[in-house]
Amino acid sequence: MTQPPPTPSTRPPISVPDLLVALALTALGAALFLGSREIPFGINAVVGPRVFPLIVSVGLTVLGLLLTVSVLRGDRAEPAAEEDTDLTVPVNLASPGIILGGFVLGAAVLTTAGFVIGTAIMYFSVAWAFGERRVGLMAGVALAVALVTYVAFTRGLGLNLPPGVLKGVL
Amino acid sequence: MEALTSLLAGFETALTPINLLWALIGVTLGTLVGVLPGIGPALTVALLLPVTAKLPAVSAFIMFAGIYYGGMFGGSTTSILLNTPGESASIITALEGNKMARKGRAAAALATAAIGSFIAGTIGTLLLTFAAPAIAEIAVQITPSAKFALIMLAFVTISATFGGSPLRGLLSLFMGLAIGLVGTDLQSGQARFALGRPELLDGIDFITVVIGLFAIGETLYVASRLRKGKSDVIKLEGGATMSKQDWRRSWGPWLRGTALGFPFGAIPAGGAEIPTFLSYTLEKRLSKHPEEFGHGAIEGVAGPEAANNASAAGVLVPLLTLGLPTSATAAILLAAFQQYGLQPGPLLFLTNGELVWGLIASLYIGNVMLLALNLPLAPVWARLLLIPRPFLYAGILVFSTVGVYSLNNSVFDLGLLALFGVIGYGMRRFDFPVTPAIIGVVLGPTAEAQFRTALQQSNGDFSIFVRQPLTAFLMLCVLAALLVPQVLKYRASRRAA
């Protein structure tokens, strides 16, 4: 340790995102607590259905408050270093947005257009979000993966997946 | 001797041609998915759950045994060739194994990992064979209050004692407990936190939580901070082999790693991370060439990899005898049991002996198959690492969708999956460990049931938790597990100041 210890007057700055997370967790605990009080005591039971939710919600609230205090004192979270990630590049929130958007769209049309079309949309959007731009190849691979998955799970393993527009074809 | 008779009966179950085929499919799929970068053993098992959906229970669990061990084998291959640990227990393998691979000794690193895993897995399974029935016999007599205390101990050790930040670990655990509360209370029939949605009355499917937090969360997080450029995969020529000298230097670490790994897996102590680190330190201290460590010492792969796999076998002891998962992967296996309406625990040996012993026997078989698969086929697995990231992560998302949708054929569940994906992203961004949340979801309902049963029996007298000797002892352990690390930290900081 070559640096001098920080004096109380030069507090580290408060990280706003961290503070929001801590407050959100505290609020979640409080909301659960209010919800727990709605649960009836139960009859003929020594410990009814509301005791455990009360314990969990109080615990979550207290822990959330502790985290809020520690964030206010300058604590901040280190983002996880995963494989394929680079923590030095600026955070790009558009890519996760594209993935979520594609996922929601694919899920929305899953029963009407069918499993193959729905998951192909998901596949395409993830590949796009990860920087792939060879559109023809992506569309081909997306459809192929979706088709093979569909056939393997429905024919091979007997699961029911919605055929959608391909009904009768497959 | 009883264990031997049961085990032989188990082999009769596991050695039927059809079950052998399921075991082979299990180890192959497990290795295949486990090799993919970004997918650790826990996610491997979760993603492959729907594959077994239509199988009879015995065949499904024989396949799970293969998937479980296969995922571990696959993970070590990735660590060595790519320097990217799929989970914290493979950090050491990635460190030392990748250095070996860079020096052109990839074949030896893969071989010592595979053979070490085989030896550790086999010894671990042997210990499981003889320890499990004995523990199950004792476990039948454990009172509900002590079972509750035992779960508390698992909660605390997994979330607070061994993690980086106890506060964040506990918060993660409580989030999991909160998720576990959703749905109809089984004892009173009272709906809780269902928000008026009929889909939520059955509770939130555990698989949705796991796949959301692990797979979707990981995909979103990696997409937000993508590393540019090609990943750096070691080329591999031919199968995994070792020289005589490698053998000489490996067998000691294999056995010592096994001895460290198994007990750590069997107690609720936060999984395989610690024994792998301990094994590495021990081998470095015993080594005649400590200067090689950090630059590709074979002992530094052999020991930790054996510890990792022995711990995987050890984890099955509390899982099968007490129904207590001590790692994220074990929690998913527990959920798989529950899907078949089976509650792992001491009674399972009596009620479903054929299934349990068939599962244990297939662990031996799976280990042999994995060795046969991994040594010659190493170059094939290595090819999988070349899949371009956009296509790989897209495929993971499609598989996640199949897994979750096929649970109830419901699009509502896919909405939940997206929600847990966003939460999983937040957990990675804000440094909350995922495993405590998983354990909280799985064990929360069990903890509540034991807590309530204990108080029913004592007529609402809370002192049951301190009067019953075993319960009191376990509660003391819980307190110690919470406080001791804090005290040590405080004293260290006082000394540093």
CSV table of C-alpha atoms in Angstrom, one decimal, chain A residues 17-18 21 25 28 31-32 35-36 39-40 42 44-53 55-57 59-60 63-64 66-67 70-71 75-87 89-93 95-97 99-100 103-104 107-108 110-111 115 119-120 122-132 134 137-138 141 145-146 149 153 157-162, chain B residues 22 36-39 47 50-55 78 82 84-87 148 167-168 170-171 174-175 177-178 181 185 187-188 190-193 216 218-228 231 388-399 401-402 405-406 409 411 414-415 417-418 422 425 427-432 444-445 447-448 451-452 455-456 459-462:
chain,number,residue,atom,x,y,z
A,17,PRO,CA,-26.5,3.5,-10.5
A,18,ASP,CA,-25.4,1.6,-7.4
A,21,VAL,CA,-30.1,-0.6,-7.2
A,25,LEU,CA,-34.1,-3.6,-3.5
A,28,LEU,CA,-39.0,-4.3,-3.2
A,31,ALA,CA,-43.5,-3.8,-1.1
A,32,LEU,CA,-43.3,-7.5,-0.2
A,35,GLY,CA,-48.1,-7.6,0.5
A,36,SER,CA,-47.3,-10.1,3.3
A,39,ILE,CA,-52.1,-12.6,3.5
A,40,PRO,CA,-54.5,-14.0,6.1
A,42,GLY,CA,-54.6,-19.1,8.2
A,44,ASN,CA,-55.9,-24.0,12.8
A,45,ALA,CA,-52.3,-23.5,12.0
A,46,VAL,CA,-49.6,-22.6,14.5
A,47,VAL,CA,-47.6,-20.9,11.8
A,48,GLY,CA,-49.8,-19.6,9.1
A,49,PRO,CA,-49.0,-18.7,5.5
A,50,ARG,CA,-47.9,-15.2,6.3
A,51,VAL,CA,-45.1,-15.7,8.8
A,52,PHE,CA,-42.4,-16.7,6.3
A,53,PRO,CA,-43.2,-14.0,3.8
A,55,ILE,CA,-39.5,-12.8,7.7
A,56,VAL,CA,-38.3,-12.8,4.1
A,57,SER,CA,-39.6,-9.3,3.3
A,59,GLY,CA,-34.8,-9.4,5.8
A,60,LEU,CA,-34.8,-8.1,2.3
A,63,LEU,CA,-30.3,-5.8,3.8
A,64,GLY,CA,-31.4,-3.3,1.2
A,66,LEU,CA,-27.6,-1.8,4.7
A,67,LEU,CA,-26.6,-1.7,1.1
A,70,SER,CA,-22.7,1.3,2.3
A,71,VAL,CA,-23.3,2.9,-1.2
A,75,ASP,CA,-19.1,1.6,-2.0
A,76,ARG,CA,-19.5,0.7,-5.7
A,77,ALA,CA,-20.0,-2.6,-7.5
A,78,GLU,CA,-17.3,-3.9,-9.8
A,79,PRO,CA,-18.9,-5.3,-13.0
A,80,ALA,CA,-18.3,-9.0,-13.5
A,81,ALA,CA,-15.5,-10.0,-15.8
A,82,GLU,CA,-16.9,-12.7,-18.0
A,83,GLU,CA,-15.5,-14.5,-21.0
A,84,ASP,CA,-16.0,-12.6,-24.2
A,85,THR,CA,-16.3,-9.3,-22.3
A,86,ASP,CA,-14.0,-6.4,-22.3
A,87,LEU,CA,-14.5,-4.0,-19.4
A,89,VAL,CA,-14.9,-0.5,-23.8
A,90,PRO,CA,-17.8,1.8,-23.1
A,91,VAL,CA,-21.0,0.0,-22.2
A,92,ASN,CA,-23.3,-0.5,-25.1
A,93,LEU,CA,-26.9,-0.8,-24.0
A,95,SER,CA,-27.2,-4.5,-28.1
A,96,PRO,CA,-29.1,-6.0,-25.0
A,97,GLY,CA,-32.0,-3.8,-26.1
A,99,ILE,CA,-31.8,-8.9,-28.0
A,100,LEU,CA,-34.7,-8.2,-25.7
A,103,PHE,CA,-37.0,-12.0,-27.9
A,104,VAL,CA,-40.3,-10.3,-27.1
A,107,ALA,CA,-42.3,-14.8,-28.2
A,108,ALA,CA,-45.3,-12.7,-29.2
A,110,LEU,CA,-44.7,-17.9,-31.3
A,111,THR,CA,-48.2,-19.3,-31.2
A,115,PHE,CA,-42.1,-21.9,-33.2
A,119,THR,CA,-37.2,-18.6,-32.7
A,120,ALA,CA,-35.7,-17.6,-36.1
A,122,MET,CA,-34.8,-14.4,-31.8
A,123,TYR,CA,-31.8,-16.0,-33.4
A,124,PHE,CA,-31.4,-13.3,-36.0
A,125,SER,CA,-31.7,-10.5,-33.4
A,126,VAL,CA,-29.0,-11.9,-31.1
A,127,ALA,CA,-26.6,-12.5,-34.0
A,128,TRP,CA,-27.3,-8.9,-35.1
A,129,ALA,CA,-26.7,-7.6,-31.6
A,130,PHE,CA,-23.4,-9.4,-31.5
A,131,GLY,CA,-22.2,-7.5,-34.5
A,132,GLU,CA,-22.8,-10.1,-37.3
A,134,ARG,CA,-24.0,-11.1,-43.2
A,137,LEU,CA,-26.2,-16.1,-44.0
A,138,MET,CA,-27.8,-15.1,-40.7
A,141,VAL,CA,-28.7,-20.2,-40.2
A,145,VAL,CA,-31.3,-23.9,-36.4
A,146,ALA,CA,-35.0,-23.2,-35.7
A,149,THR,CA,-34.6,-27.7,-33.1
A,153,PHE,CA,-37.8,-31.8,-30.1
A,157,LEU,CA,-38.6,-36.2,-28.1
A,158,GLY,CA,-42.3,-35.9,-28.4
A,159,LEU,CA,-42.7,-32.3,-27.1
A,160,ASN,CA,-45.5,-30.1,-28.3
A,161,LEU,CA,-44.3,-27.0,-30.0
A,162,PRO,CA,-46.6,-24.7,-32.0
B,22,TRP,CA,-29.2,-42.9,-22.6
B,36,LEU,CA,-19.4,-24.2,-25.4
B,37,PRO,CA,-17.8,-21.1,-24.0
B,38,GLY,CA,-20.0,-19.3,-21.5
B,39,ILE,CA,-21.9,-22.4,-20.4
B,47,LEU,CA,-30.6,-26.4,-20.8
B,50,PRO,CA,-36.3,-30.6,-21.6
B,51,VAL,CA,-34.5,-33.4,-23.5
B,52,THR,CA,-35.5,-35.8,-20.7
B,53,ALA,CA,-39.1,-34.5,-20.4
B,54,LYS,CA,-40.7,-37.6,-21.9
B,55,LEU,CA,-38.5,-40.3,-20.5
B,78,THR,CA,-12.7,-25.0,-22.7
B,82,LEU,CA,-9.5,-20.9,-24.5
B,84,THR,CA,-12.0,-18.8,-20.2
B,85,PRO,CA,-13.4,-20.5,-17.1
B,86,GLY,CA,-17.0,-21.4,-17.5
B,87,GLU,CA,-17.4,-21.2,-13.7
B,148,PHE,CA,-34.5,-26.3,9.1
B,167,LEU,CA,-24.1,-8.4,2.1
B,168,ARG,CA,-24.5,-8.9,-1.7
B,170,LEU,CA,-27.3,-12.4,1.3
B,171,LEU,CA,-29.3,-10.0,-0.8
B,174,PHE,CA,-33.3,-13.2,-0.2
B,175,MET,CA,-34.2,-12.3,-3.8
B,177,LEU,CA,-36.4,-16.7,-1.3
B,178,ALA,CA,-38.8,-14.0,-2.4
B,181,LEU,CA,-42.7,-17.6,-2.1
B,185,ASP,CA,-49.1,-22.1,-0.1
B,187,GLN,CA,-50.3,-26.1,3.7
B,188,SER,CA,-53.2,-23.7,3.7
B,190,GLN,CA,-53.6,-19.6,0.3
B,191,ALA,CA,-52.4,-17.8,-2.8
B,192,ARG,CA,-49.3,-15.6,-2.1
B,193,PHE,CA,-47.9,-12.8,-4.3
B,216,ILE,CA,-30.3,-14.8,-20.8
B,218,GLU,CA,-25.1,-13.7,-19.6
B,219,THR,CA,-26.1,-13.1,-23.2
B,220,LEU,CA,-27.4,-9.6,-22.4
B,221,TYR,CA,-24.3,-8.8,-20.3
B,222,VAL,CA,-21.8,-10.0,-22.8
B,223,ALA,CA,-23.6,-8.1,-25.6
B,224,SER,CA,-23.3,-4.9,-23.6
B,225,ARG,CA,-19.6,-5.2,-23.3
B,226,LEU,CA,-18.5,-7.3,-26.2
B,227,ARG,CA,-14.8,-7.9,-26.7
B,228,LYS,CA,-13.9,-7.1,-30.2
B,231,SER,CA,-10.9,-15.2,-29.5
B,388,PRO,CA,-18.4,-17.5,-34.1
B,389,ARG,CA,-19.8,-15.7,-31.0
B,390,PRO,CA,-22.9,-14.2,-32.7
B,391,PHE,CA,-24.1,-17.6,-33.8
B,392,LEU,CA,-23.2,-19.3,-30.5
B,393,TYR,CA,-25.1,-16.9,-28.3
B,394,ALA,CA,-28.1,-16.9,-30.7
B,395,GLY,CA,-28.2,-20.6,-30.4
B,396,ILE,CA,-28.1,-20.5,-26.6
B,397,LEU,CA,-31.1,-18.1,-26.7
B,398,VAL,CA,-33.1,-20.5,-28.9
B,399,PHE,CA,-32.4,-23.4,-26.7
B,401,THR,CA,-36.7,-20.6,-25.3
B,402,VAL,CA,-37.4,-24.3,-26.0
B,405,TYR,CA,-41.6,-22.8,-23.3
B,406,SER,CA,-41.9,-26.6,-23.2
B,409,ASN,CA,-46.4,-24.5,-23.3
B,411,VAL,CA,-45.9,-17.6,-23.6
B,414,LEU,CA,-41.3,-16.6,-21.8
B,415,GLY,CA,-42.2,-13.1,-20.5
B,417,LEU,CA,-37.8,-15.6,-18.7
B,418,ALA,CA,-37.1,-12.1,-20.2
B,422,VAL,CA,-32.8,-8.5,-17.1
B,425,TYR,CA,-27.9,-8.8,-16.3
B,427,MET,CA,-26.7,-9.1,-11.0
B,428,ARG,CA,-23.6,-9.3,-13.2
B,429,ARG,CA,-23.4,-5.6,-13.6
B,430,PHE,CA,-23.7,-4.9,-9.9
B,431,ASP,CA,-21.7,-7.8,-8.6
B,432,PHE,CA,-24.4,-10.0,-7.0
B,444,GLY,CA,-36.9,-21.6,0.3
B,445,PRO,CA,-40.1,-23.6,0.1
B,447,ALA,CA,-37.1,-24.4,4.6
B,448,GLU,CA,-40.6,-22.9,5.2
B,451,PHE,CA,-39.9,-24.4,9.9
B,452,ARG,CA,-43.7,-24.8,10.1
B,455,LEU,CA,-43.4,-25.3,15.2
B,456,GLN,CA,-46.6,-27.4,14.7
B,459,ASN,CA,-47.2,-26.1,19.6
B,460,GLY,CA,-45.8,-22.8,18.5
B,461,ASP,CA,-42.9,-22.8,21.0
B,462,PHE,CA,-40.0,-21.1,19.3
